[in-house]
Short mmCIF file of C-alpha atoms in Angstrom, two decimals:
data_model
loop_
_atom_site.label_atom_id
_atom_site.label_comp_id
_atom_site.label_asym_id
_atom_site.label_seq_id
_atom_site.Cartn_x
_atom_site.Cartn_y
_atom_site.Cartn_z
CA UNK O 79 22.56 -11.16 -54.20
CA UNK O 80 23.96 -9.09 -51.02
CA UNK O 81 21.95 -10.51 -48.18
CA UNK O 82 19.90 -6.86 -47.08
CA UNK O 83 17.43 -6.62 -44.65
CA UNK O 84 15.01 -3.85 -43.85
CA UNK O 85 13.40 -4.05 -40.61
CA UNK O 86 10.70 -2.58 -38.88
CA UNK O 87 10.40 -2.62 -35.14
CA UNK O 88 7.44 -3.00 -32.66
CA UNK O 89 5.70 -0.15 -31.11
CA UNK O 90 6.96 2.02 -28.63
CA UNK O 91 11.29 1.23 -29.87
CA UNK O 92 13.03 3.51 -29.52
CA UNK O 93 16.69 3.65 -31.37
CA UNK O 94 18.12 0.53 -32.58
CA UNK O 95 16.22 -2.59 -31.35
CA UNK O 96 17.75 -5.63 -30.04
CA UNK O 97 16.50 -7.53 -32.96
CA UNK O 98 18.13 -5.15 -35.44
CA UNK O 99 21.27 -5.42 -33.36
CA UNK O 100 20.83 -9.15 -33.70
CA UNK O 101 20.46 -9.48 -36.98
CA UNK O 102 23.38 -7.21 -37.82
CA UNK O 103 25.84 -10.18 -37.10
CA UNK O 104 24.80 -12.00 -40.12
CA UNK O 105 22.92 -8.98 -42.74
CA UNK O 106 23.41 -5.75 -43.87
CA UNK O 107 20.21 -3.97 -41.92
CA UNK O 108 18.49 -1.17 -42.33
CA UNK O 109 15.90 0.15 -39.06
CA UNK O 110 13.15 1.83 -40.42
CA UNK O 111 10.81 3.97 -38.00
CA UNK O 112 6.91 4.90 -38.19
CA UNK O 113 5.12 6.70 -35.98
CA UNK O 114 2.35 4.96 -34.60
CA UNK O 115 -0.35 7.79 -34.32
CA UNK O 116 0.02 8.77 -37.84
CA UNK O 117 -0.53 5.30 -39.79
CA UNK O 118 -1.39 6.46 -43.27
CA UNK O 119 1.41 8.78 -43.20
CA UNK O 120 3.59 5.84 -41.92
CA UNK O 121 3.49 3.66 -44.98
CA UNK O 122 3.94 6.66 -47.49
CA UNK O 123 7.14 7.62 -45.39
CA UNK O 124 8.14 4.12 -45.26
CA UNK O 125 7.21 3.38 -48.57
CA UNK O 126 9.86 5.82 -49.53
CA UNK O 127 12.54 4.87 -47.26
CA UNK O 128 12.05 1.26 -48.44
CA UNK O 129 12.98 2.77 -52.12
CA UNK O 130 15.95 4.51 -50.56
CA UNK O 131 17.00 0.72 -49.52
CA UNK O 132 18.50 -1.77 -51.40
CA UNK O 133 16.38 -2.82 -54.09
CA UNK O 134 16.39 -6.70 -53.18
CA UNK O 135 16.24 -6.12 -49.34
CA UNK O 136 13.69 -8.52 -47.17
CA UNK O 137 11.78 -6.85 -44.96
CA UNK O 138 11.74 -8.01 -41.58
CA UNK O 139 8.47 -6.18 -39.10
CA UNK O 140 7.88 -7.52 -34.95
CA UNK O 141 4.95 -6.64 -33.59
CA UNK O 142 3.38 -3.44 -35.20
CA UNK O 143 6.61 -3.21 -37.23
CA UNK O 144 4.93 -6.63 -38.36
CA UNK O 145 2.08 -5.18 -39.63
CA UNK O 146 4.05 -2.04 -41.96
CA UNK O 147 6.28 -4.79 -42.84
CA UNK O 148 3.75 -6.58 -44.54
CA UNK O 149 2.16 -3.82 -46.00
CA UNK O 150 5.77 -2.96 -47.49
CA UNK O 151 6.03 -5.95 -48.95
CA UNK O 152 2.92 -6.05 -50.82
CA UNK O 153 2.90 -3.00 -52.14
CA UNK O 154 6.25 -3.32 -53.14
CA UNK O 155 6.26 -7.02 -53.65
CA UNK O 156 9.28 -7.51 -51.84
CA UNK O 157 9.53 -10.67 -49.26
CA UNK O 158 8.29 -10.67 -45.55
CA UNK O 159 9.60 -12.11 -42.38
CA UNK O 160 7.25 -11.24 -39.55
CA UNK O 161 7.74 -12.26 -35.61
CA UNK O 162 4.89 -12.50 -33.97
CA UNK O 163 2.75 -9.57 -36.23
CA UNK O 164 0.36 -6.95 -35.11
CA UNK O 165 -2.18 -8.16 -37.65
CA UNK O 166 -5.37 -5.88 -36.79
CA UNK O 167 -3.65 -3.16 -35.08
CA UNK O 168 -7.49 -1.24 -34.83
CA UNK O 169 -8.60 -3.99 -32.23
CA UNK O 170 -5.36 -4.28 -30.79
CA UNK O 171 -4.44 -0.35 -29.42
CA UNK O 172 -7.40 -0.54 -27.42
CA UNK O 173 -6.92 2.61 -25.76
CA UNK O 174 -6.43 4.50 -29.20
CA UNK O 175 -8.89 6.77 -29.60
CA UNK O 176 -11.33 6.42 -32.45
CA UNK O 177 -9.82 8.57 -35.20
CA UNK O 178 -6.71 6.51 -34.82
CA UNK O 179 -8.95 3.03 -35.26
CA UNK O 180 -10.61 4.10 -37.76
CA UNK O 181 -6.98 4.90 -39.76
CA UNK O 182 -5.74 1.78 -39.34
CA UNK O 183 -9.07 -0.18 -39.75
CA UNK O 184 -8.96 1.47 -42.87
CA UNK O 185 -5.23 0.94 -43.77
CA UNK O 186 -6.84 -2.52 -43.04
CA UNK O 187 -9.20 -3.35 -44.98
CA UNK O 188 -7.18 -1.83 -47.77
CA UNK O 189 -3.88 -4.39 -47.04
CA UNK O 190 -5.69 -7.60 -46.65
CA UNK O 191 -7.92 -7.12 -49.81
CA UNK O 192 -6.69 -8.97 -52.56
CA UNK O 193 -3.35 -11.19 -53.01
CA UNK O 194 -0.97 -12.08 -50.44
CA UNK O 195 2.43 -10.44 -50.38
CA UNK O 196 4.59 -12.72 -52.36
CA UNK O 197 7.41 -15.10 -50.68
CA UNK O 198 5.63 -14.16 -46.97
CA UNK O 199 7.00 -16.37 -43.68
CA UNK O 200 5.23 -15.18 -40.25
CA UNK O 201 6.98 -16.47 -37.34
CA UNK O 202 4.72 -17.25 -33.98
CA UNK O 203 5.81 -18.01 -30.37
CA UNK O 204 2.99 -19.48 -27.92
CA UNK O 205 4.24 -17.84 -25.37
CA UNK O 206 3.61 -14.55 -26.52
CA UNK O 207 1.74 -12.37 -23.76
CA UNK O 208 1.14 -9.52 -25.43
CA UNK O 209 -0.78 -10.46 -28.95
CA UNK O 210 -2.37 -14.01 -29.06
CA UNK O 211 -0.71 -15.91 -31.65
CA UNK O 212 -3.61 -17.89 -32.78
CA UNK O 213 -4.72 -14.38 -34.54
CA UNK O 214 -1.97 -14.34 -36.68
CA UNK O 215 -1.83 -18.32 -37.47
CA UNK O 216 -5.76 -18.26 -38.30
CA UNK O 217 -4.99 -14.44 -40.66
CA UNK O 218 -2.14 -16.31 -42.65
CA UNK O 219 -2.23 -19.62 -42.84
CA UNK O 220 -3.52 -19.52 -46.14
CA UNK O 221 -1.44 -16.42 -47.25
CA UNK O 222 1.72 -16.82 -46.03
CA UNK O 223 4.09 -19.91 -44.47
CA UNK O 224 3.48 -19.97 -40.59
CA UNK O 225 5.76 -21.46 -38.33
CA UNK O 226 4.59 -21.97 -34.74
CA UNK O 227 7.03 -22.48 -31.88
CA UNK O 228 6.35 -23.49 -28.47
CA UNK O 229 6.75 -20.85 -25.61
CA UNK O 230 8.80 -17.70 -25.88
CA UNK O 231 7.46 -14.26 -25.69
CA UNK O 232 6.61 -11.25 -27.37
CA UNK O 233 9.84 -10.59 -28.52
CA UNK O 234 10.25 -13.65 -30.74
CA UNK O 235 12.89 -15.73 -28.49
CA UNK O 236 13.67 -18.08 -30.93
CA UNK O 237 16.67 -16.47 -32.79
CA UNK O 238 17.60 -19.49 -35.14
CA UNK O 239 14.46 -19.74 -36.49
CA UNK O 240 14.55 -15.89 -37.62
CA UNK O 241 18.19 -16.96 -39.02
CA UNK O 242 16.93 -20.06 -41.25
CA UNK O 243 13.55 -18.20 -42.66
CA UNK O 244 15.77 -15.56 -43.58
CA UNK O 245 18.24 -18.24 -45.32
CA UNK O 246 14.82 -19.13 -47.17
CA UNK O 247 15.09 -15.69 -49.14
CA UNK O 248 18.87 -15.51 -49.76
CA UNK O 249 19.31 -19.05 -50.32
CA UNK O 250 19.81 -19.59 -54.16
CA UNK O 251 17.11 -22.17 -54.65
CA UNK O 252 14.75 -19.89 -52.36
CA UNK O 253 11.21 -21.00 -51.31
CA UNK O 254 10.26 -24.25 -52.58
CA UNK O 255 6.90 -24.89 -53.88
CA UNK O 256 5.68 -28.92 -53.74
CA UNK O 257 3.02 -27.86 -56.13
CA UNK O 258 5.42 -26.62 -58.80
CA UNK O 259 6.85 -29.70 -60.77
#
C-alpha cells in the first residue's frame, strides 16, 4: 500500500498549510479545501474530491479541517487522523450567524449519530488556546483512540506524534485490538 494522505486544513488556510508541507517529507498528500460558510456543500464537494484521491488514502483534518475529516471518513469509511478537531463547529464560530449554526448543527447531529468512523486516532495538545481539548477527549474517547499531549498549541506542535499515528495506518499489522484474540 502507497502511503497517501488526504488532508484537510483548519479554518481560515489559505494555500498549502504548514502541516501539509510537513507531511509531504514522508507521504504522498493531497490538500483538500472547503469553504467554511457553505458546510453542506463542503462535504458533497469534498466527498467527491476524496473519490478523485487515492482509494486507500488516510485522511488527515486540524481544526475545522478536523471536523470534514471525520465526516470523510465515515461516510467513506476511510481512516482518520485528527489534531486537535473542531468537534461542534455550531458552538464554536460564535460569531456565525444563525443560518450558518443551524447548517452545521445539523451536519451535526447527522455525523455523530450512529457508528464511529472506523480505524479513528484524534490527537490533543493541552496547550491549545483556541478550542479546549477536553471537548474533543470527552466527544471521542469512546469512539476513537485519543492521545493527549502536554502543552503545545493550536497547531498541533507535536510533529512525531502525527508521524507514528500515521505509521498506525500504513504499518502492515495496523491498529491492534487487545480485545481481538
Amino acid at each position: 500500500m502507497a502511503n497517501h494522505v488526504v488532508y484537510v486544513p483548519g479554518l481560515n488556510t489559505k494555500g498549502p498549510s504548514e502541516k501539509a508541507v510537513f507531511l509531504r517529507r514522508s507521504f504522498d498528500v493531497v490538500q483538500l479545501a472547503y469553504d467554511p460558510e457553505r458546510p453542506r456543500e463542503s462535504v458533497e464537494r469534498l466527498a467527491a474530491d476524496l473519490d478523485r484521491a487515492a482509494p486507500d488514502a488516510v485522511v488527515v483534518g486540524s481544526s475545522l479541517g478536523g471536523f470534514y475529516a471525520y465526516w470523510l471518513a465515515k461516510h467513506s469509511g476511510r481512516s482518520a487522523l485528527l489534531l486537535n478537531p473542531c468537534v461542534f463547529p455550531s458552538r464554536f464560530l460564535t460569531a456565525a450567524p444563525p443560518a450558518l449554526k443551524a447548517e452545521y448543527a445539523a451536519l451535526e447531529a447527522e455525523l455523530y449519530a450512529g457508528a464511529a468512523a472506523p480505524d479513528t486516532v484524534v490527537l490533543l495538545e493541552t496547550g491549545d488556546d483556541v478550542l479546549d481539548y477536553a471537548v474533543a477527549e470527552a466527544h471521542f474517547q469512546s469512539r476513537a483512540w485519543v492521545q493527549i499531549f502536554q502543552g503545545g498549541s493550536h497547531r498541533f506542535e507535536n510533529r512525531q506524534a502525527i508521524l507514528d499515528a500515521l505509521s498506525l495506518f500504513f504499518d502492515p499489522i495496523g491498529f491492534w485490538d487487545p480485545d481481538d484474540d
